[in-house]
Structures are given as structure tokens and as C-alpha cells.
XYZ file of C-alpha atoms in Angstrom:
745
model
C -22.514 4.008 -37.205
C -19.120 3.833 -35.482
C -17.068 0.914 -36.755
C -13.617 1.536 -35.275
C -13.501 -1.050 -32.514
C -10.006 -0.896 -31.018
C -9.928 -0.453 -27.273
C -8.257 2.871 -26.475
C -7.133 2.258 -22.939
C -5.092 4.816 -21.057
C -4.488 4.716 -17.384
C -3.114 6.642 -14.461
C -3.851 10.224 -15.375
C -6.821 12.499 -15.216
C -7.287 13.184 -18.913
C -6.061 10.043 -20.564
C -7.753 7.566 -18.277
C -10.438 6.450 -20.657
C -11.254 3.141 -22.233
C -13.067 4.151 -25.362
C -13.460 3.304 -29.032
C -13.592 5.197 -32.237
C -11.447 7.401 -34.410
C -10.306 10.760 -33.155
C -9.591 9.566 -29.624
C -6.056 10.959 -29.652
C -7.345 14.377 -30.602
C -9.988 14.169 -27.882
C -7.301 13.639 -25.273
C -5.261 16.550 -26.597
C -8.311 18.784 -26.482
C -8.881 17.768 -22.873
C -5.325 18.769 -22.089
C -5.641 22.168 -23.681
C -9.280 22.696 -22.758
C -9.972 23.912 -26.280
C -13.177 22.120 -27.135
C -15.767 21.314 -24.477
C -17.702 19.152 -26.935
C -14.803 16.670 -27.002
C -14.068 16.640 -23.273
C -14.907 13.379 -21.497
C -17.202 14.015 -18.536
C -17.540 11.508 -15.700
C -20.067 11.230 -12.886
C -18.455 8.520 -10.740
C -17.406 11.472 -8.580
C -21.163 11.917 -7.758
C -21.391 14.963 -10.013
C -20.452 15.757 -13.582
C -16.772 16.669 -13.910
C -14.354 16.976 -16.775
C -11.982 14.101 -16.475
C -8.910 16.352 -16.691
C -9.981 18.134 -13.490
C -9.968 15.006 -11.309
C -6.829 14.601 -9.202
C -6.769 10.819 -9.355
C -6.852 7.926 -11.808
C -10.113 7.417 -13.683
C -11.136 5.034 -16.451
C -14.200 5.383 -18.660
C -15.459 2.394 -20.668
C -17.965 3.778 -23.143
C -20.781 1.983 -25.051
C -18.613 1.087 -28.054
C -15.973 -0.431 -25.767
C -18.652 -2.452 -24.041
C -20.014 -3.609 -27.361
C -16.837 -5.314 -28.551
C -16.314 -7.003 -25.159
C -19.921 -8.185 -25.057
C -19.237 -9.913 -28.347
C -16.858 -12.156 -26.384
C -18.493 -12.626 -22.987
C -21.421 -11.666 -20.763
C -19.216 -11.972 -17.681
C -18.830 -8.466 -16.234
C -15.823 -9.418 -14.080
C -13.991 -10.697 -17.162
C -14.757 -7.465 -19.037
C -13.246 -5.500 -16.159
C -10.282 -7.858 -16.043
C -9.559 -7.152 -19.698
C -10.165 -3.396 -19.658
C -9.173 -2.123 -16.211
C -5.490 -2.036 -15.178
C -4.970 -2.966 -11.547
C -8.105 -5.135 -11.547
C -7.639 -8.902 -11.238
C -7.277 -11.035 -14.349
C -10.412 -12.642 -15.840
C -11.553 -15.616 -13.764
C -13.650 -17.267 -16.525
C -16.446 -17.994 -14.032
C -19.011 -16.192 -11.902
C -16.968 -15.769 -8.737
C -14.898 -12.643 -8.082
C -12.044 -14.495 -6.377
C -8.836 -12.447 -6.883
C -10.782 -9.541 -8.447
C -9.348 -6.801 -6.253
C -8.530 -3.289 -7.479
C -4.969 -2.277 -6.623
C -4.930 -5.060 -4.036
C -8.031 -3.867 -2.171
C -11.764 -4.366 -2.500
C -13.605 -1.825 -4.665
C -17.159 -0.694 -4.127
C -19.534 -1.661 -6.950
C -22.450 0.646 -7.732
C -25.109 0.789 -10.412
C -26.603 4.235 -11.023
C -25.202 5.286 -7.642
C -26.590 2.307 -5.688
C -24.232 -0.121 -3.862
C -24.467 -3.656 -5.260
C -22.266 -5.570 -2.859
C -22.771 -6.690 0.718
C -20.107 -6.659 3.415
C -18.546 -10.008 4.115
C -17.242 -11.056 0.737
C -18.923 -13.278 -1.796
C -19.864 -16.886 -1.225
C -20.949 -19.289 -3.919
C -22.226 -17.266 -6.870
C -23.154 -14.169 -4.874
C -20.887 -11.872 -6.857
C -22.247 -8.325 -7.210
C -21.230 -8.558 -10.862
C -23.862 -11.216 -11.649
C -26.848 -9.076 -10.632
C -27.546 -7.536 -14.037
C -27.085 -8.058 -17.746
C -24.164 -5.959 -19.064
C -26.196 -5.295 -22.207
C -28.320 -2.921 -20.089
C -25.256 -0.757 -19.419
C -24.360 2.449 -21.193
C -21.031 3.201 -19.523
C -18.636 2.006 -16.817
C -16.483 4.392 -14.792
C -13.658 3.389 -12.464
C -12.486 5.857 -9.816
C -9.238 4.640 -8.255
C -8.478 4.890 -4.559
C -10.510 5.965 -1.521
C -12.292 9.311 -1.462
C -14.416 11.247 1.004
C -17.514 11.031 -1.185
C -17.704 7.228 -0.809
C -17.529 5.344 2.456
C -16.688 1.883 3.749
C -16.339 -0.697 1.008
C -14.448 1.579 -1.393
C -10.874 1.077 -0.156
C -9.592 0.143 -3.623
C -11.837 2.586 -5.448
C -15.281 2.774 -6.975
C -16.524 0.848 -10.017
C -19.732 2.488 -11.143
C -22.086 1.020 -13.750
C -24.481 3.381 -15.530
C -27.556 1.941 -17.231
C -28.515 2.892 -20.764
C -30.330 6.075 -21.626
C -33.613 6.060 -23.539
C -33.736 6.752 -27.269
C -34.822 10.276 -28.232
C -37.741 9.021 -30.351
C -41.015 7.344 -29.290
C -39.736 3.810 -29.806
C -36.511 2.141 -30.815
C -35.979 -1.613 -30.713
C -32.783 -3.607 -30.524
C -32.511 -7.350 -31.069
C -29.345 -9.307 -30.413
C -28.470 -12.986 -30.708
C -25.118 -14.670 -30.298
C -23.736 -18.187 -30.103
C -20.446 -19.447 -28.726
C -18.775 -22.789 -29.332
C -15.413 -24.485 -28.878
C -14.035 -25.971 -32.116
C -11.758 -28.276 -30.084
C -14.657 -29.885 -28.208
C -15.597 -33.468 -29.112
C -18.963 -32.222 -30.413
C -18.602 -28.444 -30.863
C -22.214 -27.822 -31.874
C -23.830 -30.282 -29.478
C -26.412 -28.778 -27.110
C -24.170 -29.573 -24.131
C -21.317 -27.396 -25.441
C -23.035 -24.730 -27.542
C -23.862 -21.625 -25.503
C -26.193 -18.939 -26.784
C -27.833 -15.718 -25.722
C -30.818 -13.769 -27.039
C -32.008 -10.356 -25.898
C -34.546 -7.743 -26.868
C -34.577 -4.118 -25.793
C -36.952 -1.261 -26.479
C -36.580 2.342 -25.427
C -38.027 5.703 -26.279
C -39.162 9.166 -25.233
C -42.767 10.340 -25.363
C -43.042 13.982 -24.347
C -41.908 14.101 -20.680
C -41.784 10.314 -20.232
C -38.922 8.011 -21.237
C -38.274 4.310 -20.772
C -35.839 1.438 -21.360
C -36.989 -2.193 -21.087
C -34.956 -5.324 -21.730
C -35.364 -9.098 -21.480
C -32.520 -11.533 -22.096
C -31.967 -15.269 -21.880
C -28.435 -16.635 -21.593
C -27.901 -20.397 -21.892
C -24.385 -21.222 -20.699
C -23.257 -24.762 -21.304
C -19.919 -26.476 -20.782
C -16.606 -24.783 -21.530
C -13.734 -26.781 -23.038
C -10.009 -26.356 -22.539
C -7.269 -26.501 -25.155
C -7.221 -30.294 -25.026
C -10.952 -30.680 -25.656
C -11.906 -31.526 -22.069
C -14.541 -29.759 -19.985
C -12.762 -26.862 -18.293
C -13.311 -25.080 -15.033
C -15.350 -26.249 -12.045
C -18.298 -27.821 -13.841
C -20.805 -26.435 -11.359
C -20.176 -23.162 -13.210
C -21.322 -24.730 -16.461
C -24.801 -25.743 -17.571
C -26.960 -22.929 -16.294
C -29.501 -20.567 -17.773
C -29.877 -16.911 -16.783
C -32.940 -14.772 -17.451
C -32.739 -11.032 -16.865
C -35.550 -8.475 -16.711
C -34.740 -4.760 -16.684
C -37.019 -1.724 -16.619
C -36.037 1.920 -16.326
C -38.654 4.683 -16.473
C -38.294 8.426 -16.011
C -40.565 11.443 -15.940
C -39.478 15.068 -16.314
C -41.737 16.876 -13.853
C -40.383 20.262 -14.970
C -37.360 21.237 -17.063
C -35.281 21.109 -13.853
C -36.954 18.248 -11.950
C -36.940 14.552 -12.772
C -38.212 11.336 -11.188
C -36.749 7.980 -12.232
C -37.225 4.349 -11.179
C -35.190 1.258 -12.054
C -36.004 -2.408 -11.409
C -33.824 -5.373 -12.296
C -34.398 -9.095 -11.714
C -31.854 -11.796 -12.530
C -32.835 -15.473 -12.249
C -30.372 -18.316 -12.665
C -31.374 -21.946 -13.118
C -28.986 -24.872 -12.788
C -28.944 -27.817 -15.170
C -28.636 -31.327 -13.693
C -26.688 -32.651 -16.669
C -23.430 -31.985 -14.788
C -23.765 -34.833 -12.264
C -21.864 -38.110 -12.213
C -21.736 -40.894 -9.597
C -18.455 -42.444 -8.471
C -17.761 -45.152 -5.872
C -15.404 -44.846 -2.916
C -13.299 -47.624 -1.435
C -16.281 -48.842 0.605
C -18.486 -49.107 -2.455
C -20.619 -46.108 -1.489
C -21.762 -43.860 -4.280
C -20.400 -40.311 -4.294
C -21.968 -37.510 -6.322
C -19.471 -35.490 -8.366
C -20.169 -32.515 -10.601
C -18.943 -33.799 -13.931
C -20.222 -34.506 -17.431
C -22.260 -37.540 -16.466
C -25.979 -37.799 -17.196
C -27.269 -38.666 -13.730
C -29.676 -36.504 -11.777
C -30.702 -35.400 -8.296
C -34.280 -35.289 -7.094
C -34.806 -32.534 -4.529
C -37.723 -33.269 -2.196
C -37.072 -29.822 -0.720
C -34.673 -26.932 -1.259
C -34.761 -27.019 -5.051
C -31.697 -25.037 -6.281
C -32.467 -21.467 -7.273
C -30.659 -18.166 -7.634
C -32.541 -14.872 -7.726
C -31.113 -11.363 -7.441
C -33.064 -8.127 -7.664
C -32.695 -4.435 -6.959
C -35.028 -1.455 -7.111
C -34.185 2.255 -7.039
C -36.176 5.446 -7.177
C -34.399 8.743 -7.744
C -35.352 12.413 -7.656
C -33.189 15.144 -9.219
C -33.536 18.919 -9.112
C -30.874 20.652 -11.220
C -31.699 24.213 -10.125
C -32.423 24.236 -6.401
C -31.160 27.477 -4.818
C -28.671 27.737 -7.644
C -27.343 24.184 -7.256
C -28.178 20.557 -8.000
C -29.957 18.243 -5.542
C -30.550 14.504 -5.813
C -32.009 11.834 -3.556
C -32.162 8.095 -4.166
C -33.734 5.210 -2.254
C -32.737 1.627 -3.032
C -33.628 -1.897 -2.022
C -31.766 -5.047 -2.975
C -32.120 -8.763 -2.248
C -30.228 -11.900 -3.255
C -31.560 -15.376 -2.490
C -29.653 -18.496 -3.435
C -30.220 -22.188 -2.761
C -27.078 -23.897 -3.991
C -26.890 -27.263 -5.729
C -26.125 -30.280 -3.559
C -22.421 -30.700 -2.778
C -20.892 -34.055 -1.768
C -17.561 -33.581 0.033
C -16.744 -37.228 0.677
C -14.427 -37.561 -2.310
C -12.316 -34.648 -1.051
C -12.389 -36.079 2.463
C -11.088 -39.417 1.217
C -7.941 -37.859 -0.201
C -7.280 -35.260 2.461
C -9.395 -34.757 5.573
C -11.268 -38.010 6.233
C -10.111 -37.897 9.854
C -11.504 -34.403 10.545
C -15.136 -34.675 11.763
C -15.910 -30.943 11.630
C -16.572 -31.067 7.881
C -20.024 -32.409 6.963
C -20.262 -35.188 4.397
C -22.613 -33.160 2.235
C -24.677 -30.013 2.264
C -26.654 -27.372 0.443
C -26.634 -23.702 1.345
C -29.475 -21.213 1.629
C -28.070 -17.708 1.308
C -30.230 -14.615 1.775
C -28.771 -11.123 1.424
C -31.138 -8.192 2.009
C -30.497 -4.481 2.256
C -31.798 -0.997 1.611
C -30.672 2.584 2.022
C -30.733 6.127 0.737
C -28.315 8.741 -0.568
C -28.861 12.489 -0.727
C -26.500 15.169 -1.975
C -26.339 18.821 -3.013
C -23.714 20.466 -5.224
C -23.212 24.037 -6.329
C -20.773 26.347 -8.088
C -19.792 29.416 -6.061
C -18.411 31.970 -8.463
C -16.289 30.866 -11.402
C -13.528 29.088 -9.495
C -15.071 27.237 -6.531
C -17.617 24.417 -6.289
C -18.662 22.011 -3.567
C -20.738 18.901 -2.925
C -22.244 17.810 0.400
C -24.298 14.702 1.163
C -25.363 11.879 3.447
C -25.572 8.081 2.986
C -27.376 5.384 4.947
C -27.185 1.643 4.299
C -28.513 -1.367 6.204
C -28.049 -5.028 5.349
C -28.712 -8.500 6.696
C -26.832 -11.626 5.681
C -28.103 -15.121 6.550
C -26.461 -18.279 5.212
C -27.607 -21.735 6.320
C -26.331 -25.221 5.491
C -28.652 -28.210 5.050
C -27.060 -31.570 5.857
C -28.620 -34.842 4.617
C -28.430 -38.536 5.416
C -27.337 -40.095 2.118
C -28.268 -43.590 0.918
C -25.320 -45.929 0.212
C -26.303 -46.450 -3.440
C -27.673 -43.735 -5.689
C -28.416 -45.900 -8.732
C -29.175 -43.393 -11.514
C -30.849 -40.810 -9.308
C -29.958 -39.368 -5.919
C -33.088 -38.551 -3.898
C -32.344 -35.904 -1.262
C -34.273 -35.413 1.943
C -35.160 -35.029 4.626
C -32.718 -32.548 6.181
C -31.135 -34.053 9.321
C -29.295 -30.934 10.531
C -29.253 -27.169 9.982
C -26.008 -25.296 10.529
C -24.885 -21.763 9.886
C -22.856 -21.673 6.667
C -21.475 -18.395 8.003
C -22.648 -16.292 10.928
C -25.751 -14.148 10.416
C -24.697 -10.522 10.134
C -26.568 -7.224 10.594
C -24.879 -3.989 9.559
C -25.957 -0.343 9.590
C -23.746 2.418 8.225
C -24.344 6.162 8.253
C -22.001 8.702 6.691
C -21.877 12.380 5.794
C -19.371 14.076 3.520
C -18.323 17.383 1.992
C -15.883 18.040 -0.826
C -14.755 21.226 -2.551
C -12.878 22.079 -5.752
C -10.972 25.343 -6.141
C -9.422 26.579 -9.387
C -6.531 28.571 -7.917
C -5.200 29.642 -11.312
C -5.823 28.640 -14.902
C -3.220 25.907 -14.372
C -3.662 24.808 -10.748
C -6.770 23.127 -9.276
C -7.140 21.954 -5.676
C -9.587 19.357 -4.274
C -10.255 18.565 -0.622
C -12.915 16.539 1.155
C -13.942 15.162 4.552
C -16.165 12.217 5.499
C -17.590 11.078 8.824
C -18.671 7.430 8.986
C -20.452 5.498 11.753
C -20.901 1.728 11.300
C -22.771 -0.541 13.757
C -22.843 -4.311 13.301
C -23.605 -7.572 15.052
C -22.564 -11.161 14.342
C -24.687 -13.968 15.740
C -23.049 -16.819 17.585
C -23.631 -20.455 16.712
C -22.325 -23.576 15.000
C -21.211 -23.151 11.403
C -20.412 -25.596 8.627
C -16.721 -24.785 8.290
C -15.906 -23.036 11.582
C -16.989 -25.722 14.019
C -15.030 -25.989 17.263
C -14.575 -29.095 19.440
C -13.683 -29.109 23.156
C -12.972 -32.553 24.627
C -14.640 -34.107 21.605
C -17.846 -32.098 22.010
C -18.953 -29.607 19.383
C -19.507 -26.160 20.902
C -21.061 -22.959 19.674
C -18.744 -20.048 18.923
C -19.520 -16.554 20.126
C -21.217 -13.683 18.438
C -19.958 -10.116 18.513
C -21.147 -6.538 18.375
C -19.216 -3.571 17.152
C -19.703 0.153 16.797
C -17.255 2.850 15.845
C -17.018 6.190 14.154
C -14.293 8.202 12.545
C -13.226 10.769 10.001
C -11.444 10.313 6.677
C -10.232 13.052 4.394
C -8.629 13.573 1.003
C -6.707 16.388 -0.662
C -5.264 16.609 -4.156
C -4.250 18.870 -7.003
C -3.798 18.927 -10.766
C -1.305 21.237 -12.491
C -1.097 21.905 -16.231
C 2.654 22.238 -16.778
C 1.973 22.874 -20.454
C -1.049 22.468 -22.670
C 0.262 18.970 -23.464
C 1.442 17.849 -20.023
C -0.432 17.683 -16.697
C 0.724 16.416 -13.308
C -1.474 15.455 -10.351
C -1.175 14.052 -6.837
C -3.529 13.211 -3.983
C -3.723 11.862 -0.464
C -6.909 10.053 0.550
C -8.160 8.001 3.457
C -10.741 5.241 3.747
C -12.543 3.781 6.749
C -12.826 0.100 5.909
C -14.875 -2.444 7.850
C -13.488 -5.955 8.252
C -15.132 -8.782 6.358
C -17.864 -9.589 8.842
C -18.355 -13.121 7.540
C -14.648 -13.932 7.783
C -14.464 -12.256 11.169
C -16.337 -15.140 12.802
C -13.200 -17.245 12.562
C -11.487 -15.056 15.154
C -14.231 -15.101 17.773
C -13.741 -17.072 21.014
C -15.943 -19.975 22.119
C -17.181 -18.619 25.442
C -19.044 -15.440 26.407
C -19.957 -12.400 24.307
C -17.460 -9.818 23.140
C -17.879 -6.183 22.238
C -15.264 -3.676 21.159
C -12.519 -6.258 20.662
C -9.737 -4.994 18.395
C -10.438 -7.805 15.927
C -13.710 -6.147 14.938
C -12.382 -2.594 14.622
C -12.438 -0.913 11.199
C -9.147 -0.087 9.532
C -8.032 3.377 8.417
C -6.292 3.248 5.040
C -3.939 6.043 3.955
C -3.495 6.203 0.193
C -0.972 8.289 -1.754
C -1.069 8.657 -5.529
C 0.885 10.720 -8.056
C 0.855 10.722 -11.827
C 1.079 12.644 -15.045
C -0.385 12.597 -18.514
C 0.832 13.943 -21.783
C 0.636 13.924 -25.537
C 3.389 13.952 -28.140
C 2.079 14.162 -31.675
C -0.150 11.134 -32.323
C 0.936 9.436 -29.069
C -0.770 9.916 -25.713
C 0.835 8.559 -22.579
C 0.142 8.416 -18.856
C 1.706 7.197 -15.641
C 0.455 6.696 -12.083
C 2.106 5.395 -8.927
C 0.374 4.667 -5.622
C 1.156 3.608 -2.058
C -1.397 2.679 0.606
C -0.943 1.583 4.199
C -3.126 0.552 7.120
C -2.095 -0.120 10.703
C -4.839 -2.691 11.237
C -5.352 -4.304 7.868
C -7.271 -7.404 6.866
C -5.518 -10.262 5.113
C -5.183 -14.044 4.802
C -2.355 -16.473 5.415
C -2.497 -20.133 4.424
C -1.664 -22.716 7.077
C 0.288 -25.930 6.567
C -2.871 -27.756 5.455
C -3.573 -25.138 2.803
C -6.554 -23.479 4.477
C -6.749 -19.708 4.795
C -6.338 -18.076 8.204
C -7.939 -14.672 8.686
C -5.548 -12.049 10.098
C -5.621 -8.410 11.221
C -2.164 -6.910 10.730
C -0.344 -3.802 9.408
C -0.330 -3.699 5.598
C 1.442 -1.826 2.823
C 0.399 -2.015 -0.846
C 2.068 -0.164 -3.708
C 2.245 -0.243 -7.484
C 2.188 1.609 -10.768
C 0.263 1.834 -14.046
C 1.570 2.958 -17.434
C -0.367 3.439 -20.656
C 0.152 4.688 -24.188
C -2.109 5.249 -27.171
C -0.848 5.683 -30.724
C -2.880 6.667 -33.768
C -0.538 5.056 -36.300
C -2.621 6.068 -39.322
C -6.153 7.276 -39.928
C -7.170 3.602 -40.160
C -4.836 1.872 -37.691
C -4.669 2.436 -33.930
C -2.690 0.826 -31.133
C -2.994 1.192 -27.379
C -1.360 -0.560 -24.461
C -1.401 -0.616 -20.666
C 0.726 -2.162 -17.945
C -0.052 -2.487 -14.234
C 1.974 -3.933 -11.366
C 1.402 -4.044 -7.633
C 2.935 -5.631 -4.569
C 2.100 -5.706 -0.889
C 3.374 -6.822 2.506
C 1.852 -7.385 5.949
C 3.382 -7.690 9.413
C 1.685 -10.636 11.108
C 3.724 -10.271 14.299
C 3.622 -6.487 14.439
C 7.398 -6.315 14.944
C 8.258 -3.776 12.263
C 9.833 -3.797 8.780
C 11.929 -6.899 9.383
C 8.791 -8.939 9.962
C 6.913 -8.009 6.793
C 5.905 -10.788 4.403
C 4.266 -10.678 0.968
C 0.463 -10.482 0.973
C -1.377 -13.474 -0.484
C -2.058 -13.675 -4.225
C -5.729 -13.871 -3.290
C -5.422 -10.101 -2.834
C -2.309 -8.912 -4.701
C -2.438 -9.698 -8.390
C 0.533 -10.410 -10.674
C 1.487 -7.826 -13.253
C -0.836 -7.443 -16.213
C -0.173 -6.051 -19.697
C -2.557 -5.480 -22.596
C -2.169 -4.414 -26.207
C -5.181 -3.492 -28.324
C -5.183 -2.931 -32.054
C -7.764 -1.961 -34.627
C -7.718 -1.622 -38.379
C -10.549 0.073 -40.265
C -10.792 -1.427 -43.757
C -13.666 0.841 -44.782
C -16.763 2.390 -43.259
C -18.435 -1.026 -42.966
C -15.621 -3.417 -42.007
C -13.049 -3.435 -39.215
C -10.737 -5.935 -37.542
C -9.399 -5.924 -33.998
C -7.015 -7.900 -31.832
C -6.154 -8.018 -28.164
C -3.133 -9.438 -26.371
C -3.353 -10.091 -22.633
C -0.283 -11.095 -20.629
C -0.335 -12.116 -16.960
C 2.944 -12.369 -15.046
C 4.346 -14.755 -12.444
C 4.082 -14.100 -8.707
C 5.881 -16.254 -6.151
C 6.777 -13.733 -3.426
C 3.898 -14.863 -1.167
C 5.000 -18.506 -1.542
C 8.603 -17.660 -0.720
C 7.545 -15.711 2.388
C 5.277 -18.517 3.627
C 1.992 -16.643 3.161
C 0.744 -18.910 0.353
C 1.234 -22.586 -0.385
C 1.097 -21.921 -4.130
C 2.555 -19.567 -6.702
C 0.979 -17.825 -9.684
C 2.341 -18.874 -13.072
C 1.900 -16.384 -15.882
C 0.479 -16.818 -19.358
C -0.558 -14.844 -22.411
C -3.660 -14.895 -24.599
C -4.495 -13.543 -28.019
C -8.004 -12.638 -29.197
C -9.036 -11.399 -32.640
C -12.244 -10.337 -34.306
C -14.065 -8.910 -37.308
C -17.038 -6.552 -37.379
C -19.109 -6.232 -40.541
C -22.069 -3.979 -41.168
C -24.717 -5.819 -43.173
C -28.188 -4.873 -44.357
C -30.445 -4.586 -41.297
C -27.685 -4.935 -38.721
C -24.127 -5.728 -37.710
C -22.379 -9.109 -37.526
C -19.434 -9.682 -35.201
C -17.048 -12.643 -35.226
C -14.744 -12.875 -32.216
C -12.194 -15.610 -31.501
C -10.919 -15.765 -27.928
C -7.751 -17.640 -26.967
C -6.906 -17.770 -30.659
C -3.743 -19.833 -30.042
C -5.742 -22.389 -28.020
C -3.328 -22.176 -25.104
C -3.732 -24.420 -22.068
C -3.485 -22.312 -18.906
C -4.854 -21.738 -15.404
C -6.313 -18.388 -14.375
C -4.805 -16.838 -11.204
C -8.132 -17.509 -9.439
C -7.912 -21.203 -10.312
C -4.259 -21.382 -9.275
C -5.089 -20.138 -5.777
C -7.007 -23.387 -5.223
C -3.698 -25.245 -5.391
C -3.311 -24.298 -1.731
C -4.355 -27.800 -0.677
C -5.457 -31.193 -2.007
C -8.932 -30.486 -0.633
C -9.512 -27.905 -3.382
C -7.934 -29.884 -6.229
C -11.299 -30.334 -7.941
C -11.407 -26.555 -8.469
C -8.018 -26.394 -10.196
C -9.002 -26.714 -13.819
C -7.615 -25.410 -17.109
C -9.320 -22.306 -18.461
C -11.342 -22.349 -21.707
C -9.507 -22.994 -24.938
C -10.211 -21.450 -28.320
C -13.802 -20.198 -28.511
C -15.680 -18.662 -31.420
C -18.513 -16.218 -30.799
C -20.810 -15.007 -33.569
C -23.212 -12.176 -32.784
C -25.865 -10.387 -34.803
C -27.458 -7.149 -33.696
C -30.162 -5.124 -35.375
C -31.576 -1.759 -34.328
C -34.728 -0.319 -35.839
């Protein structure tokens, strides 16, 4: 069993871009450079076919099972795992939303086993694509930076691909895992309201031509506490239970043909313990999500959150000398949010603005399906190609339910009936079809070229109507805003190379384009209030040009890498905060640039260190008047610099210790340029842990925020844009202790 649990994170090159664990990593990277041992070469499939990582002319990161294991001992939040392990990805948010979780300042595309998880239009309340599965079902995560011809709209920042676990090679293998997390600084650290726990069971196996993986988990998340012992974070993110069901089954029809199906269901249930009643100046009761013990009775629209996806895949590894695969997928998210009472916020900020309802719930339904087919083949010893087609369709419907509230709630608020239905955001329909081709040519033993082309054709419609937060008044009368239809097509291409200067030093560079649709939900804010529009420039996709260059190398026991990038779009999508602190959706020219540096040092046979640093910046031209008019892009999109240091010490073959330092920098450029009404203040965190092999399993003890620092995540700091969002500006969790036990038999 592998016990060395330091995170070996290297970034920005083709060979060293791997987040992995275990001894011998430095030698693995050297072997990749020299190409001396194929058994040690890291192979990735985020490129839609198996490739050696040193042959990819762009930045790639691989987070392997051991890396996942040590992070899962701290959190089940996938976004936070990415925030810790992936340079250029936003800092951990400590909740279920993906606010500020861009990749190099742009939105990535999330896939699981090749299937898109996210819907166009951004994420509303707890609709993050990263909450649709249990990370314990994953075997590997691969991050492919920047746009590429093999992926279409939605992958402007890159592709983050999750691969589910493979079946055991024996008839049955079982894995049981249980962990608890508590905050020693909480008033009652082991009370049921503050003690979180998770239990999971997984079985897998192979019986002749059939293999399977099945998992069930239950995650009870209770309140988090900050460094001062108070409940931290927006409390509607605390007190919920998540149940996950996962099944993966495959059948080898022949030695070269395989059929596989995957089904995953995630159900989240809220806990009413987070409600408290306050009184306003008029003596009316106001419901606030806090640590009170009051409850809500829902006569209708009981809160629920259910996400599911299904895929069926066929592979033929020897069809006319090449490899063919086809996959069909279907996904659906349905959420009824808890009741939200806005009157307290209105009292302090917007009581005079009638367009905001006093209270509401939201019903959010996201549905979609599609297919992907592709064929790849080697032609001779030096040339290979891949060609394919993608189709995706999706529907997004979000409705608000507004109630007439009684003046006094007593101990229980009884909701119902609904007095008005409004659109929360405009209903959206989207169909996208794309075809692509990409080739790789080994010109010499040192030089490799890659080039690809993609054609994409999106068609979408946005329904007109009255929405909760985009209501428009003319002469005091509320009017319905317009819908819109859009259709476009276009080509995007990429070209790149890698060159082995020496066996220990490789350089690479690439140019790549992306066709990126606007956020269709946000787009409704730009639509006029009369008539129907079609083909307006506000609904046109943007073409993103991305340039990247980097190198990787090794010097004795030290591996290092560097990458720099620059991307621009003539018709970008961004936000600017107005004087009241509310975001205004803009289409304007954009430029984003940055760099990533990493190093990995095998100090001794038992002690390893690795580090990574990423920085990015971006500007937009709201007036379109050239370089003099550029202003810094909002910190909602451009993240402050991030640095990490990982260390591991192997005491013996049964015991190891690890630590992790995360530093987040300041960013005030968007405030100074008038884009934001807030700035990002930096902080640093230290985590430490022990892993001990015991009879019948492994015990892990992880302490996060070891120094018990009081801080705000960048995501939380963005809510300082206005007094209306003050309730969402909360300190992040303080010192937390997580104890996990895992047994495999």
C-alpha cells in the first residue's frame, strides 16, 4: 500500500504537469523527458484519446487516486479540492457554489467520463456541476488548460475531466469508509449541530467479461465554525444531508469491443434547524437563516435537490485499424430552494425599490441530453489523427414562488398558498452541434506538431417575461421584457508544438481558439422591453484567441516547469458593478494573461517538497475606445495570485505525515479602475495530517486551518459589493479536525 502522501504538483509544462503522490515521482518525470521507460510515463485521456503527457503541447494536470485520497480526508467539496490542487483555478470557496471558480479567468468545461456536466447560463443556488457526484467515486482528475478544437463552447478556460473508478480485477472487493469532522473552537464541538460525518460503502469486481462498481454514501453536513467559535459562512449552506448512489457496469463483447453504462443520483435534503425569527421596526416577524430552532411548514413546494446523469458508451479499439467510441448521455437537475425572506435586506438597503419581492422560493429544472462520437487512428509511425462529432441540447427553467406572509410567525412559519409565479431567470433552450478533426505529427525525434479544426453551430432561444430580479417598470407599471433567438456558426482552430531541447529540457507553444456562447441566463438583462429581437450583437458568441508557451525541465532531484498565457476576445462577456453594488452584464473586448510556475524536490528518500505559483490579470474595454479605455476585469472572474507548498515525510512503511500551505494574494486593481466596489484581501492557511496503517485498514487525521486564522474567502469577499449582500459576507471555517477510517477487503 502506498503511504507517501505529499502532493506532487507541477504545472505549466507537458511532462511535469501532474498532481500525484508517492515516491519515485521525480524519476517518473525524468523518464517522461527522456522517453526511456514507457511503464513510468503518465498517460492522459482528457485529450479524448490516450496520449503521453510529454507529447501534449499545452498545460495539463493529473490528480491521481492517491492525491484524491488525501484531499478527501479533508473535504468532500470537489471545488475546494480543485482550488487546492489546480493552479489558475479559483481559491476554495468553502461552500457548494462555484462563485469565482474560473480557470485562468475563464469558465472551464466540466466533464465526467467524457460527458458534459454543466449547463449554459452559469450556476444559480446550489446548481454547481461539482455537486452532482461523490468524489469518492472518482479514480482520476485531468485538467487540460486552454481552448482546443476537440472541445467546443463552454471550454474557453480549459477542460476539467473527472474519470470514475475502475472495477477491481477480482470477483468482489469491498471498501468501507467513515469519517467525522468537528471544530474544536465551537461552543459544543461534538454536538449533533456541529459534528459532520460521512459514511460510504463501495463494491467492485470483474466476473469473466462483466465488471461493475457500485457505491452508496451518506454525508451529513452540519454547521461550520469560524476562528472565533461562531457559525461561519451563509448558514443556508450548513445543515444538509446528501445521499449519493453510483453504479457503473461494463461488458466486454469481444477483446476489442466494450459496452458500458453509468448512472449517478445525488439527493440533498435541507435541515430546518437553521431558521430564526427576528422582528423589524413595524413588529413584523422576519425569517432569517441562522442558528435558531424555529421551523417552516411547507404546504407545497417542499425543498428538495436532486441531480442525476446517465451514460451509455460503446468502444471498439480495432475498427479499420483505429479506435471508435460513441456515447449517449442524459442529465437532469431539479431543485426547490428553501424559503428566502428578503425583507431584512430591504430594510437596510432597498426598501424603496418595489421590483424585489418580499420573499420567494425557486423551482429550478435543468434538463439535457446529447451524444459524442469519435474515431482515432495512427497512420504510420509518426502521424495520428482523431475526428468526431458532438451534439448537445438543454433546457433551463427557473421559477420563483412568491407568498403572502402572516405578520407574526410565532414558532412556526406556515407557507402557502402561492400568490404569484415569476421567472427567476428566463427559460432557455439551447442546441449545439460541432465537428472536429485534429492531427499529431512527429516531425523528428525531438519535434512534434499538433493542429486541429472545429466547426460549431449553436442555436438558442430565451423566453420573454417578468422575472424576479430583472423586472422593468414603465410609468409605474410592471412590463414584460423581451425574449430572443440566436443562431450562428463558425470555425476555431489550434496549432502547437513540443521540442525536446535536451533529454532533460522540453519547450512547447500553442495557439488555440474557442467559440464561446454568452451566459444565456445573464443575457436577459440586456434585452429590450418591446418587440422580439433576433441576431442582435448582444447574443453573438465570442471568439477567443489563446496563446501559451512554456517549458519543463529536471536538474538532479528537482523538477521545474513554467507556462505563460495570453487570451483575447473582441466581444467578451464580463461584469461591472454599479454604484449600488449590483452587477451589470457587459459585452466588451477582453484581454487575460498570466503565468504558472512549479517545482518539485525529492529532498531525501523519505522527504519530498513541491510548490506551485499562479498569477493572472485581465482588462476589458467597456467603451470600445482602445487601450486607453481598458479597465481591470472584476475579481468575480480574475482571481488573485495563489501559491501552494506541499510536504511529506515518510516515517516508515506504515506511517507518514504531510502538510500544506496555501497563500492567496491581494487584488485591488478592479476596485481602483471602478469595475468592482470591493477588493480582495489575501490570507494564508496551513493544514497538516498523519496517515497510519492499522490492522484491517488505514486511519487518517487531518487538521485544516491549523493556525485557526480568521479570514474571508475571495468568493465571500465579492459579496461586499453592496449592503444588500452583507448577510453572505461571513468568515470562513476555523480549525477543523477530520478523522477518517478506511478498510478494503
